[in-house]
mmCIF file of C-alpha atoms in Angstrom:
data_model
loop_
_atom_site.group_PDB
_atom_site.id
_atom_site.type_symbol
_atom_site.label_atom_id
_atom_site.label_comp_id
_atom_site.label_asym_id
_atom_site.label_seq_id
_atom_site.Cartn_x
_atom_site.Cartn_y
_atom_site.Cartn_z
ATOM 1 C CA MET A 28 12.515 1.395 -9.968
ATOM 2 C CA GLU A 29 8.559 -0.723 -9.354
ATOM 3 C CA PRO A 30 6.736 1.068 -6.388
ATOM 4 C CA TYR A 31 5.596 -1.310 -3.156
ATOM 5 C CA THR A 32 1.942 -2.398 -3.605
ATOM 6 C CA ALA A 33 0.431 -4.333 -0.859
ATOM 7 C CA TYR A 34 0.379 -7.618 -2.658
ATOM 8 C CA SER A 35 4.519 -7.226 -3.315
ATOM 9 C CA SER A 36 5.068 -5.430 0.028
ATOM 10 C CA THR A 37 3.327 -9.072 1.628
ATOM 11 C CA LYS A 38 5.939 -10.989 -0.262
ATOM 12 C CA ALA A 39 8.502 -8.869 0.981
ATOM 13 C CA ILE A 40 7.204 -9.264 4.939
ATOM 14 C CA MET A 41 6.888 -12.990 4.212
ATOM 15 C CA ALA A 42 10.568 -13.233 3.582
ATOM 16 C CA ASP A 43 11.161 -12.154 7.513
ATOM 17 C CA GLN A 44 8.731 -14.735 8.635
ATOM 18 C CA LYS A 45 11.531 -17.046 9.772
ATOM 19 C CA GLU A 46 13.337 -14.613 11.327
ATOM 20 C CA ILE A 47 10.363 -13.226 13.405
ATOM 21 C CA ASP A 48 8.702 -16.902 13.808
ATOM 22 C CA LYS A 49 12.617 -17.716 15.550
ATOM 23 C CA LEU A 50 12.520 -14.883 18.673
ATOM 24 C CA ILE A 51 8.775 -15.662 19.432
ATOM 25 C CA ASP A 52 9.339 -19.034 19.457
ATOM 26 C CA SER A 53 12.309 -18.891 21.617
ATOM 27 C CA GLY A 54 10.663 -16.546 24.421
ATOM 28 C CA GLY A 55 12.021 -14.929 27.184
ATOM 29 C CA ALA A 56 12.790 -11.593 28.595
ATOM 30 C CA GLU A 57 15.570 -11.701 25.903
ATOM 31 C CA ASN A 58 13.377 -12.313 22.997
ATOM 32 C CA ASP A 59 10.980 -9.479 24.936
ATOM 33 C CA VAL A 60 13.518 -6.591 24.819
ATOM 34 C CA LYS A 61 14.612 -7.386 20.878
ATOM 35 C CA ILE A 62 10.938 -7.173 20.001
ATOM 36 C CA GLN A 63 10.674 -3.389 21.891
ATOM 37 C CA GLU A 64 13.987 -2.588 20.092
ATOM 38 C CA MET A 65 12.700 -3.700 16.244
ATOM 39 C CA MET A 66 9.530 -1.354 17.838
ATOM 40 C CA ASP A 67 12.165 1.387 18.345
ATOM 41 C CA GLN A 68 13.872 1.459 15.137
ATOM 42 C CA LEU A 69 10.413 0.997 13.504
ATOM 43 C CA ALA A 70 9.302 4.274 14.857
ATOM 44 C CA LYS A 71 12.439 5.976 14.336
ATOM 45 C CA ALA A 72 12.400 4.528 10.413
ATOM 46 C CA ILE A 73 8.884 6.253 10.896
ATOM 47 C CA LEU A 74 10.113 9.754 11.620
ATOM 48 C CA VAL A 75 12.897 9.239 9.039
ATOM 49 C CA GLY A 76 9.914 9.067 6.829
ATOM 50 C CA ILE A 77 8.193 12.261 7.924
ATOM 51 C CA ILE A 78 11.432 14.227 7.653
ATOM 52 C CA LEU A 79 12.003 13.268 4.371
ATOM 53 C CA SER A 80 8.256 13.788 2.837
ATOM 54 C CA ARG A 81 8.557 17.302 4.231
ATOM 55 C CA ALA A 82 11.686 18.548 2.547
ATOM 56 C CA ILE A 83 10.193 17.278 -0.955
ATOM 57 C CA SER A 84 6.972 19.255 0.389
ATOM 58 C CA LYS A 85 9.025 22.191 0.359
ATOM 59 C CA SER A 86 10.314 21.344 -3.003
ATOM 60 C CA ILE A 87 7.970 21.113 -4.449
ATOM 61 C CA GLU A 88 6.433 24.413 -3.796
ATOM 62 C CA LYS A 89 9.045 25.942 -5.147
ATOM 63 C CA ILE A 90 8.311 24.185 -8.663
ATOM 64 C CA SER A 91 6.549 26.126 -11.762
ATOM 65 C CA ASP A 92 2.937 26.136 -11.656
ATOM 66 C CA MET A 93 2.860 22.822 -13.543
ATOM 67 C CA LEU A 94 4.282 21.256 -10.283
ATOM 68 C CA ARG A 95 1.383 22.490 -8.033
ATOM 69 C CA ASP A 96 -0.509 18.957 -8.000
ATOM 70 C CA PHE A 97 2.579 17.279 -7.336
ATOM 71 C CA ALA A 98 3.208 19.259 -4.109
ATOM 72 C CA VAL A 99 -0.599 18.341 -3.256
ATOM 73 C CA VAL A 100 0.164 14.914 -3.180
ATOM 74 C CA ALA A 101 3.806 15.487 -1.569
ATOM 75 C CA GLU A 102 1.147 17.023 1.515
ATOM 76 C CA GLU A 103 -0.540 13.982 1.204
ATOM 77 C CA VAL A 104 2.025 11.394 1.826
ATOM 78 C CA ARG A 105 3.928 13.856 4.818
ATOM 79 C CA LYS A 106 0.116 13.596 6.483
ATOM 80 C CA LEU A 107 -0.629 9.911 5.939
ATOM 81 C CA ALA A 108 3.267 9.029 7.314
ATOM 82 C CA GLU A 109 1.989 11.344 10.705
ATOM 83 C CA GLN A 110 -0.779 9.391 11.044
ATOM 84 C CA SER A 111 1.019 5.860 10.334
ATOM 85 C CA SER A 112 3.559 7.466 13.428
ATOM 86 C CA ASN A 113 0.849 7.802 15.556
ATOM 87 C CA THR A 114 -0.280 4.317 14.875
ATOM 88 C CA VAL A 115 3.038 2.432 15.943
ATOM 89 C CA GLY A 116 3.075 4.765 19.120
ATOM 90 C CA GLU A 117 -0.528 3.382 19.971
ATOM 91 C CA VAL A 118 0.279 -0.513 19.369
ATOM 92 C CA LYS A 119 3.887 -0.517 21.124
ATOM 93 C CA PRO A 120 1.728 0.284 24.656
ATOM 94 C CA ILE A 121 -0.551 -2.380 23.775
ATOM 95 C CA ILE A 122 2.123 -4.824 22.664
ATOM 96 C CA VAL A 123 4.263 -3.801 26.292
ATOM 97 C CA ASN A 124 0.613 -4.193 27.841
ATOM 98 C CA VAL A 125 0.068 -7.805 26.392
ATOM 99 C CA GLN A 126 3.227 -9.558 26.655
ATOM 100 C CA LYS A 127 3.141 -8.411 30.479
ATOM 101 C CA SER A 128 -0.324 -9.838 31.341
ATOM 102 C CA VAL A 129 1.312 -13.009 29.628
ATOM 103 C CA LYS A 130 4.019 -12.948 31.886
ATOM 104 C CA GLU A 131 1.942 -12.551 35.206
ATOM 105 C CA LEU A 132 -0.684 -15.250 34.030
ATOM 106 C CA SER A 133 2.170 -17.672 33.897
ATOM 107 C CA GLY A 134 3.502 -16.966 37.115
ATOM 108 C CA ASN A 135 0.245 -17.615 38.587
ATOM 109 C CA ILE A 136 0.142 -20.869 37.419
ATOM 110 C CA GLU A 137 3.182 -21.451 38.545
ATOM 111 C CA ASP A 138 2.062 -20.680 41.802
ATOM 112 C CA ILE A 139 -0.784 -22.865 41.488
ATOM 113 C CA MET A 140 1.202 -25.612 40.814
ATOM 114 C CA GLU A 141 3.107 -25.640 43.487
ATOM 115 C CA PHE A 142 0.314 -25.373 46.200
ATOM 116 C CA MET A 143 -1.257 -28.298 44.644
ATOM 117 C CA ASN A 144 2.144 -30.284 44.489
ATOM 118 C CA SER A 145 2.664 -29.146 48.137
ATOM 119 C CA LYS A 146 -0.386 -28.866 49.525
ATOM 120 C CA VAL A 147 -3.244 -31.518 48.060
ATOM 121 C CA ASN A 148 -2.894 -34.980 48.538
ATOM 122 C CA ALA A 149 -6.104 -36.579 48.718
ATOM 123 C CA ASP A 150 -6.984 -35.649 44.994
ATOM 124 C CA TYR A 151 -3.413 -35.187 44.040
ATOM 125 C CA LYS A 152 -4.393 -36.183 40.052
ATOM 126 C CA PHE A 153 -7.352 -34.491 40.009
ATOM 127 C CA PHE A 154 -5.137 -31.156 40.294
ATOM 128 C CA VAL A 155 -2.166 -32.323 38.369
ATOM 129 C CA LYS A 156 -4.763 -32.359 35.593
ATOM 130 C CA THR A 157 -6.177 -28.768 36.466
ATOM 131 C CA GLY A 158 -2.852 -27.624 36.448
ATOM 132 C CA GLU A 159 -1.679 -29.124 33.033
ATOM 133 C CA GLN A 160 -5.274 -27.663 31.170
ATOM 134 C CA TYR A 161 -3.849 -23.967 33.188
ATOM 135 C CA MET A 162 -1.060 -24.460 31.608
ATOM 136 C CA LYS A 163 -2.409 -25.467 27.492
ATOM 137 C CA ASP A 164 -4.454 -22.384 28.308
ATOM 138 C CA THR A 165 -1.770 -20.401 28.980
ATOM 139 C CA LYS A 166 -0.058 -21.455 25.975
ATOM 140 C CA LEU A 167 -2.918 -20.958 24.302
ATOM 141 C CA VAL A 168 -3.956 -17.626 25.137
ATOM 142 C CA SER A 169 0.655 -16.830 24.200
ATOM 143 C CA GLY A 170 0.022 -17.749 20.626
ATOM 144 C CA ILE A 171 -2.206 -15.045 20.450
ATOM 145 C CA VAL A 172 -0.380 -12.498 22.057
ATOM 146 C CA HIS A 173 2.376 -13.483 19.670
ATOM 147 C CA GLU A 174 0.002 -13.691 16.651
ATOM 148 C CA PHE A 175 -1.229 -10.659 17.315
ATOM 149 C CA ALA A 176 2.440 -9.167 18.037
ATOM 150 C CA ASP A 177 3.456 -10.697 14.564
ATOM 151 C CA ASN A 178 0.597 -9.296 12.508
ATOM 152 C CA ALA A 179 1.571 -5.635 14.204
ATOM 153 C CA LYS A 180 4.755 -5.782 13.213
ATOM 154 C CA LYS A 181 3.767 -7.247 9.336
ATOM 155 C CA ILE A 182 1.487 -4.183 9.065
ATOM 156 C CA LEU A 183 4.193 -1.538 10.194
ATOM 157 C CA ILE A 184 6.641 -3.143 8.190
ATOM 158 C CA ALA A 185 4.576 -2.337 5.205
ATOM 159 C CA ILE A 186 3.505 1.368 5.456
ATOM 160 C CA ILE A 187 7.239 2.163 6.043
ATOM 161 C CA ARG A 188 8.047 0.827 2.925
ATOM 162 C CA GLU A 189 4.993 2.203 1.241
ATOM 163 C CA ILE A 190 5.923 5.331 2.454
ATOM 164 C CA ASN A 191 9.546 4.710 1.148
ATOM 165 C CA SER A 192 8.276 4.077 -2.452
ATOM 166 C CA LEU A 193 5.808 7.132 -2.577
ATOM 167 C CA ILE A 194 9.299 9.631 -1.060
ATOM 168 C CA ILE A 195 11.169 7.625 -3.849
ATOM 169 C CA ASN A 196 9.590 8.318 -6.658
ATOM 170 C CA VAL A 197 8.022 12.048 -6.194
ATOM 171 C CA TYR A 198 11.629 12.456 -6.442
ATOM 172 C CA LEU A 199 12.280 10.570 -9.269
ATOM 173 C CA VAL A 200 9.642 12.556 -10.765
ATOM 174 C CA ILE A 201 10.965 16.045 -10.062
ATOM 175 C CA GLU A 202 14.588 14.856 -11.419
ATOM 176 C CA GLN A 203 13.485 13.318 -14.975
ATOM 177 C CA ASN A 204 10.400 15.931 -15.433
ATOM 178 C CA ARG A 205 8.694 14.030 -17.384
ATOM 179 C CA LEU A 206 5.219 14.722 -15.796
ATOM 180 C CA LEU A 207 2.598 13.357 -17.095
ATOM 181 C CA PRO A 208 3.669 9.598 -17.195
ATOM 182 C CA HIS A 209 4.639 9.897 -13.570
ATOM 183 C CA CYS A 210 1.753 12.321 -12.533
ATOM 184 C CA ILE A 211 -0.496 8.698 -14.063
ATOM 185 C CA LYS A 212 2.047 6.578 -11.546
ATOM 186 C CA LEU A 213 1.710 8.317 -8.662
ATOM 187 C CA ILE A 214 -1.872 8.397 -7.974
ATOM 188 C CA LEU A 215 -1.696 4.372 -8.637
ATOM 189 C CA ILE A 216 0.809 4.561 -5.752
ATOM 190 C CA CYS A 217 -1.229 6.764 -3.668
ATOM 191 C CA ASN A 218 -4.551 4.824 -4.087
ATOM 192 C CA SER A 219 -2.204 1.583 -3.089
ATOM 193 C CA PHE A 220 -0.918 3.221 0.015
ATOM 194 C CA VAL A 221 -3.817 4.426 0.863
ATOM 195 C CA THR A 222 -5.429 0.854 0.388
ATOM 196 C CA THR A 223 -3.099 -0.568 2.420
ATOM 197 C CA TYR A 224 -3.443 2.001 5.023
ATOM 198 C CA TYR A 225 -6.626 1.483 5.595
ATOM 199 C CA LEU A 226 -6.200 -2.249 5.765
ATOM 200 C CA THR A 227 -3.812 -1.776 8.476
ATOM 201 C CA ILE A 228 -6.214 0.008 11.129
ATOM 202 C CA TYR A 229 -8.907 -2.447 10.221
ATOM 203 C CA MET A 230 -6.969 -4.907 11.479
ATOM 204 C CA ILE A 231 -4.990 -3.721 14.226
ATOM 205 C CA ASN A 232 -8.255 -2.681 15.255
ATOM 206 C CA ASN A 233 -9.616 -6.778 14.275
ATOM 207 C CA MET A 234 -6.556 -7.799 16.953
ATOM 208 C CA LYS A 235 -8.106 -5.519 19.828
ATOM 209 C CA LEU A 236 -11.139 -7.327 20.040
ATOM 210 C CA ILE A 237 -10.024 -10.706 19.590
ATOM 211 C CA PHE A 238 -7.446 -9.859 22.625
ATOM 212 C CA LYS A 239 -10.802 -8.009 24.429
ATOM 213 C CA LYS A 240 -12.529 -11.056 24.124
ATOM 214 C CA LYS A 241 -10.131 -13.713 25.319
ATOM 215 C CA HIS A 242 -9.926 -11.813 28.601
#
C-alpha cells in the first residue's frame, strides 16, 4: 500500500471539493446541521484512530528486542493522534461561533433594511444604496467564514488519512516481519505526517488571525 503524503492527501481532499462547495453555496440551517454532523464524524474517526494506535502500541511491546524501536514509533503516533483529537475539539466551537455570528449579522442587516423601507422617505435612494452595501459586506464576511470552515475540514481529513496510513503501515511491518525496509519506510511516513500536522496548526492559526482582523 502506498503511504499517504501531504501531496496525495491534498489530491484526495480536492476530490471531495464539489460536495463541500454544494453544502457551502446552498447555505441554510439544514446545511449548518450537516456541517456539524460532519465535524462529529471526524471527531469519532479520530477517536477510532487513537484506540487502534493504542492497541498497536500494546502489541509492539510484546515483540522481541529487535522490535522495540517500533514500539517507540507507535507511541509517538498515539500522541500525535491525541493532539489531533484536541485540535478537532478546538476547531469545532470556533466554526459554530463564527456561523452564529454570521446569522446574527444577517439578522441585523434585515432589520436595518426594514427600517429604511418603512421609516425613511426623504433620503430613500441613499439609504437603499447603503443597505445594498451592507448586504455585500455580509456576503464578504460569509465567504470568509465558509472558506475558513472549508480549510478546517480539509485539514482534519488530511490528518485522519495520515493517521490511518501510519497505523496500517505499522501493522503490515509487524505481520510481514520485514524489519529493515519497513523501518525506513515508517520513518519517511512519520516525517510526512509531522510535516502535515504542523502545516495544519499553521493554517488554523492563520485563519483565526484573519477572522479577528475582519472583526
